[in-house]
Amino acid sequence: MPEGKIIKALSGFYYVLGDEGLVQCRGRGVFRKNKVTPLVGDHVVYQAENDQEGYILEVKERKNELVRPPISNVDQAILVFSAVEPDFSTTLLDRFLVLVEFNHIKPIICITKLDLANEKQKANLDQYVAHYRKAGYDVILTSSETELGIAELMPFLEGEISVFAGQSGVGKSSLLNVLRPDLELKTNDISSHLGRGKHTTRHVELIEVGNGLVADTPGFSSLDFTDIEAEQLSSCFPEMALQSENCKFRGCLHLSEPKCAVKAAIESGEIPEYRYEHYKDFLQEIKERKPRY
């Protein structure tokens, strides 16, 4: 049986790219019975009825999957955040970073709209960029208008399956239009009434950019930590994970425990205070989460 990768899902159809080209497939009823929903990014076994149509018979094991956006087998997440309009938010960025780290996906921070930032905003941003780079993250500064940083971003996409994710209105589609001009993806201005972008991307699709595949995903602004347990959270902050090896107690939550290496690193300025504040906020959120039965 032929095998391929789902590169697009739309209205109950799955578009599978295999050796024979693109085949429009439906899922067999067995998936519904077993509560398996094929996702974009899935490696599948399919049966072709003819050159253009077929059925998905099997979904191969996934290395990871995201719920929002619904996609699997992602190598890296390009987290797109604007310098301004909407303003750069470390709280929202850290939420994305935690979820991406938890799913064992490599994050790359991409800050857009540099051309719109004034000198004071750029100076403020430079401090945050230095913090995130020190924590081990790749950070790329870009502008879709001036094409700043585009040449720097392209090599990261080579041979990888990347998901572009971020809040609505930060310029994900504009960035992809610069990376691949023939896409002509629809973009919308920021809604002045709401102060945020209108959703322009309606479905998940893997598109070829350079020698890699990129998913342009629907923008969203709320993320929750449904599957993360309190003890797992600090491992999603790389600089805290590194320091926590020196904590006196195993399972240290870095709150009020004695001889906590993470708290010592915060007091010495090794870990930025705002990252720790976000950690505490997220931890509280996890602890107050309603139990699932």
Short mmCIF file of C-alpha atoms in Angstrom, two decimals:
data_model
loop_
_atom_site.label_atom_id
_atom_site.label_comp_id
_atom_site.label_asym_id
_atom_site.label_seq_id
_atom_site.Cartn_x
_atom_site.Cartn_y
_atom_site.Cartn_z
CA MET A 1 0.00 0.00 0.00
CA PRO A 2 1.28 3.51 -0.80
CA GLU A 3 2.31 5.86 2.00
CA GLY A 4 2.42 9.63 2.20
CA LYS A 5 2.07 12.73 4.36
CA ILE A 6 -1.14 14.69 4.95
CA ILE A 7 -0.34 18.25 3.88
CA LYS A 8 -3.86 19.71 4.07
CA ALA A 9 -7.17 18.92 5.79
CA LEU A 10 -10.35 20.62 4.67
CA SER A 11 -14.07 19.79 4.95
CA GLY A 12 -13.55 16.11 5.80
CA PHE A 13 -10.97 15.53 3.06
CA TYR A 14 -7.28 14.81 3.63
CA TYR A 15 -4.81 15.72 0.92
CA VAL A 16 -1.99 13.18 0.99
CA LEU A 17 1.34 13.82 -0.74
CA GLY A 18 2.94 10.54 -1.78
CA ASP A 19 5.21 9.21 -4.50
CA GLU A 20 2.28 9.31 -6.93
CA GLY A 21 1.59 12.99 -6.27
CA LEU A 22 -1.32 14.54 -4.35
CA VAL A 23 -4.32 12.30 -3.57
CA GLN A 24 -7.58 13.51 -2.01
CA CYS A 25 -8.55 10.99 0.67
CA ARG A 26 -11.31 10.33 3.17
CA GLY A 27 -10.72 8.58 6.50
CA ARG A 28 -12.12 5.08 6.94
CA GLY A 29 -14.90 4.64 9.52
CA VAL A 30 -12.51 2.70 11.76
CA PHE A 31 -10.86 6.02 12.72
CA ARG A 32 -14.10 7.44 14.09
CA LYS A 33 -14.70 4.22 16.01
CA ASN A 34 -11.20 4.31 17.54
CA LYS A 35 -11.42 8.10 18.05
CA VAL A 36 -8.40 8.73 15.84
CA THR A 37 -8.54 11.93 13.82
CA PRO A 38 -5.96 12.18 11.02
CA LEU A 39 -3.96 15.42 11.31
CA VAL A 40 -1.95 17.52 8.92
CA GLY A 41 1.63 16.26 9.28
CA ASP A 42 0.57 12.63 9.79
CA HIS A 43 2.44 9.91 7.94
CA VAL A 44 -0.30 7.62 6.61
CA VAL A 45 -0.96 4.46 4.64
CA TYR A 46 -3.65 4.98 2.01
CA GLN A 47 -5.46 3.09 -0.70
CA ALA A 48 -5.95 4.89 -4.00
CA GLU A 49 -9.28 4.41 -5.78
CA ASN A 50 -7.87 6.23 -8.83
CA ASP A 51 -5.22 8.86 -9.60
CA GLN A 52 -6.87 11.58 -7.53
CA GLU A 53 -8.96 9.88 -4.81
CA GLY A 54 -8.51 7.32 -2.08
CA TYR A 55 -8.95 6.29 1.55
CA ILE A 56 -6.62 6.59 4.54
CA LEU A 57 -6.18 3.13 6.09
CA GLU A 58 -3.61 3.76 8.82
CA VAL A 59 -2.06 6.67 10.72
CA LYS A 60 1.56 5.97 11.67
CA GLU A 61 2.83 6.77 15.17
CA ARG A 62 3.31 10.49 15.81
CA LYS A 63 6.39 12.01 17.44
CA ASN A 64 4.27 14.92 18.70
CA GLU A 65 0.96 16.65 18.12
CA LEU A 66 -0.61 20.00 18.86
CA VAL A 67 -4.29 20.58 19.57
CA ARG A 68 -4.45 24.21 18.49
CA PRO A 69 -3.36 24.29 15.71
CA PRO A 70 -4.24 20.63 14.94
CA ILE A 71 -0.97 19.36 13.46
CA SER A 72 1.49 16.51 14.11
CA ASN A 73 5.15 15.56 13.63
CA VAL A 74 6.39 19.14 13.88
CA ASP A 75 10.16 19.71 14.01
CA GLN A 76 10.11 23.34 15.11
CA ALA A 77 7.79 26.22 15.92
CA ILE A 78 8.50 29.69 14.59
CA LEU A 79 6.86 31.81 17.28
CA VAL A 80 5.96 35.06 15.55
CA PHE A 81 5.60 38.10 17.80
CA SER A 82 5.40 41.73 16.73
CA ALA A 83 7.57 44.49 18.17
CA VAL A 84 4.49 46.75 18.09
CA GLU A 85 0.86 46.57 16.88
CA PRO A 86 0.19 44.48 18.95
CA ASP A 87 2.91 45.29 21.50
CA PHE A 88 5.52 42.64 22.29
CA SER A 89 4.27 40.48 25.18
CA THR A 90 6.71 38.35 27.20
CA THR A 91 3.75 36.80 29.07
CA LEU A 92 2.19 35.48 25.88
CA LEU A 93 5.56 34.48 24.44
CA ASP A 94 6.36 32.48 27.57
CA ARG A 95 2.99 30.69 27.34
CA PHE A 96 3.83 29.65 23.78
CA LEU A 97 7.36 28.63 24.75
CA VAL A 98 6.13 26.43 27.62
CA LEU A 99 3.65 24.59 25.37
CA VAL A 100 6.19 24.13 22.60
CA GLU A 101 8.90 22.91 25.00
CA PHE A 102 6.42 20.52 26.65
CA ASN A 103 5.64 18.99 23.22
CA HIS A 104 9.37 18.53 22.47
CA ILE A 105 9.26 20.95 19.56
CA LYS A 106 12.21 23.29 18.99
CA PRO A 107 11.11 26.93 19.37
CA ILE A 108 12.51 29.79 17.30
CA ILE A 109 11.46 33.29 18.32
CA CYS A 110 10.76 35.59 15.38
CA ILE A 111 10.01 39.25 16.18
CA THR A 112 8.33 41.13 13.32
CA LYS A 113 7.41 44.72 12.41
CA LEU A 114 10.81 46.10 13.47
CA ASP A 115 10.27 48.91 10.95
CA LEU A 116 7.35 50.23 13.04
CA ALA A 117 9.23 50.37 16.37
CA ASN A 118 10.76 53.64 17.61
CA GLU A 119 14.22 53.86 19.21
CA LYS A 120 12.90 53.50 22.77
CA GLN A 121 10.83 50.42 21.83
CA LYS A 122 13.85 48.89 20.05
CA ALA A 123 16.09 49.47 23.07
CA ASN A 124 13.51 47.84 25.34
CA LEU A 125 13.20 44.93 22.93
CA ASP A 126 16.99 44.47 22.78
CA GLN A 127 17.02 43.71 26.52
CA TYR A 128 14.40 40.96 26.11
CA VAL A 129 16.20 39.55 23.06
CA ALA A 130 19.42 39.29 25.12
CA HIS A 131 17.56 37.44 27.92
CA TYR A 132 15.98 34.89 25.57
CA ARG A 133 19.22 34.30 23.69
CA LYS A 134 21.04 33.76 27.00
CA ALA A 135 18.38 31.15 27.90
CA GLY A 136 19.36 29.29 24.71
CA TYR A 137 16.68 30.40 22.25
CA ASP A 138 17.28 31.45 18.66
CA VAL A 139 15.81 34.94 18.19
CA ILE A 140 15.43 36.53 14.75
CA LEU A 141 14.41 40.16 14.23
CA THR A 142 12.45 40.71 11.02
CA SER A 143 10.36 43.12 8.98
CA SER A 144 8.11 42.07 6.11
CA GLU A 145 8.27 45.64 4.76
CA THR A 146 12.05 46.03 4.62
CA GLU A 147 12.84 42.26 4.41
CA LEU A 148 15.13 42.62 7.44
CA GLY A 149 16.07 39.19 8.82
CA ILE A 150 14.50 37.17 5.97
CA ALA A 151 17.88 35.84 4.77
CA GLU A 152 18.64 34.87 8.38
CA LEU A 153 15.32 33.04 8.80
CA MET A 154 15.42 30.99 5.57
CA PRO A 155 18.19 28.52 6.60
CA PHE A 156 16.19 27.56 9.71
CA LEU A 157 13.41 26.23 7.44
CA GLU A 158 15.64 23.93 5.36
CA GLY A 159 14.48 20.31 5.49
CA GLU A 160 12.23 20.90 8.51
CA ILE A 161 8.50 20.82 9.19
CA SER A 162 7.85 24.18 10.82
CA VAL A 163 4.72 25.63 12.31
CA PHE A 164 4.28 29.40 12.30
CA ALA A 165 2.33 30.31 15.42
CA GLY A 166 1.47 33.47 17.27
CA GLN A 167 -1.23 35.91 18.23
CA SER A 168 -3.55 37.25 15.53
CA GLY A 169 -2.30 40.34 13.76
CA VAL A 170 1.43 39.86 14.38
CA GLY A 171 2.19 39.39 10.68
CA LYS A 172 2.56 35.62 10.17
CA SER A 173 0.90 35.69 6.74
CA SER A 174 2.86 38.82 5.71
CA LEU A 175 6.09 37.06 6.66
CA LEU A 176 5.17 33.95 4.66
CA ASN A 177 4.30 36.15 1.67
CA VAL A 178 7.86 37.53 1.77
CA LEU A 179 9.36 34.03 2.16
CA ARG A 180 7.27 32.80 -0.78
CA PRO A 181 5.70 35.68 -2.74
CA ASP A 182 3.57 33.47 -5.02
CA LEU A 183 1.45 32.42 -2.03
CA GLU A 184 -0.36 35.77 -1.86
CA LEU A 185 -1.81 34.80 1.54
CA LYS A 186 -4.59 37.09 2.70
CA THR A 187 -3.59 39.54 5.42
CA ASN A 188 -5.72 41.85 7.52
CA ASP A 189 -4.93 45.03 9.33
CA ILE A 190 -5.28 45.30 13.09
CA SER A 191 -8.85 45.97 14.14
CA SER A 192 -8.61 49.40 15.81
CA HIS A 193 -11.72 48.64 17.85
CA LEU A 194 -10.36 45.43 19.38
CA GLY A 195 -6.66 46.24 19.15
CA ARG A 196 -5.96 42.83 17.68
CA GLY A 197 -5.86 41.22 14.27
CA LYS A 198 -8.78 39.56 12.57
CA HIS A 199 -8.33 35.85 11.80
CA THR A 200 -7.15 35.48 8.22
CA THR A 201 -6.05 31.82 8.16
CA ARG A 202 -8.92 29.32 8.28
CA HIS A 203 -7.33 25.89 7.92
CA VAL A 204 -3.97 24.21 8.52
CA GLU A 205 -1.92 23.47 5.44
CA LEU A 206 1.72 22.53 4.90
CA ILE A 207 3.28 24.59 2.14
CA GLU A 208 6.73 24.32 0.61
CA VAL A 209 9.07 27.14 1.55
CA GLY A 210 12.66 26.71 0.41
CA ASN A 211 13.43 23.04 0.98
CA GLY A 212 11.12 22.71 3.99
CA LEU A 213 7.42 22.52 4.80
CA VAL A 214 5.73 25.30 6.73
CA ALA A 215 2.28 25.38 8.32
CA ASP A 216 0.51 28.72 8.40
CA THR A 217 -1.89 28.27 11.29
CA PRO A 218 -4.94 30.16 12.54
CA GLY A 219 -3.95 32.91 14.92
CA PHE A 220 -5.07 32.52 18.52
CA SER A 221 -4.56 34.36 21.75
CA SER A 222 -5.54 31.95 24.55
CA LEU A 223 -3.49 28.91 25.49
CA ASP A 224 -3.99 26.65 28.47
CA PHE A 225 -1.79 24.08 30.17
CA THR A 226 -4.25 21.20 30.13
CA ASP A 227 -1.69 18.37 30.04
CA ILE A 228 1.18 19.88 32.03
CA GLU A 229 1.61 18.86 35.68
CA ALA A 230 3.07 21.22 38.30
CA GLU A 231 6.29 19.17 38.61
CA GLN A 232 6.88 19.35 34.85
CA LEU A 233 6.56 23.11 34.43
CA SER A 234 10.09 24.21 35.35
CA SER A 235 11.56 21.81 32.75
CA CYS A 236 9.79 23.97 30.12
CA PHE A 237 11.95 26.96 31.18
CA PRO A 238 15.47 25.93 29.97
CA GLU A 239 17.39 28.29 32.27
CA MET A 240 15.38 27.02 35.27
CA ALA A 241 15.78 23.39 34.23
CA LEU A 242 19.56 23.91 34.15
CA GLN A 243 19.68 25.46 37.63
CA SER A 244 17.17 23.04 39.22
CA GLU A 245 19.74 20.21 39.03
CA ASN A 246 21.47 21.98 41.96
CA CYS A 247 18.35 22.32 44.13
CA LYS A 248 18.61 20.54 47.48
CA PHE A 249 15.28 18.71 47.09
CA ARG A 250 14.17 16.62 44.14
CA GLY A 251 10.81 17.79 42.86
CA CYS A 252 11.55 21.33 44.08
CA LEU A 253 8.87 23.73 42.81
CA HIS A 254 11.14 26.75 43.40
CA LEU A 255 8.69 28.57 45.63
CA SER A 256 9.66 28.48 49.31
CA GLU A 257 11.84 25.36 49.52
CA PRO A 258 15.23 25.79 51.26
CA LYS A 259 18.47 25.81 49.24
CA CYS A 260 16.67 26.28 45.92
CA ALA A 261 19.23 26.93 43.16
CA VAL A 262 16.60 28.52 40.91
CA LYS A 263 15.68 31.16 43.52
CA ALA A 264 19.39 31.83 44.08
CA ALA A 265 19.84 32.36 40.32
CA ILE A 266 16.94 34.85 40.30
CA GLU A 267 18.39 36.78 43.25
CA SER A 268 21.77 36.98 41.50
CA GLY A 269 20.15 38.18 38.26
CA GLU A 270 21.14 35.03 36.35
CA ILE A 271 17.43 34.39 35.57
CA PRO A 272 15.24 37.43 34.76
CA GLU A 273 12.61 38.23 37.36
CA TYR A 274 9.76 38.39 34.81
CA ARG A 275 10.43 34.84 33.63
CA TYR A 276 10.13 33.62 37.23
CA GLU A 277 6.94 35.65 37.76
CA HIS A 278 5.43 34.01 34.68
CA TYR A 279 6.51 30.60 36.00
CA LYS A 280 4.70 31.28 39.30
CA ASP A 281 1.57 32.50 37.50
CA PHE A 282 1.50 29.43 35.25
CA LEU A 283 2.11 27.14 38.23
CA GLN A 284 -0.84 28.68 40.07
CA GLU A 285 -2.98 28.20 36.97
CA ILE A 286 -2.02 24.51 36.81
CA LYS A 287 -2.74 24.01 40.52
CA GLU A 288 -6.19 25.63 40.20
CA ARG A 289 -7.10 23.60 37.13
CA LYS A 290 -10.26 21.57 37.55
CA PRO A 291 -9.54 17.82 37.72
CA ARG A 292 -10.55 15.71 34.75
CA TYR A 293 -12.30 12.41 35.32
#
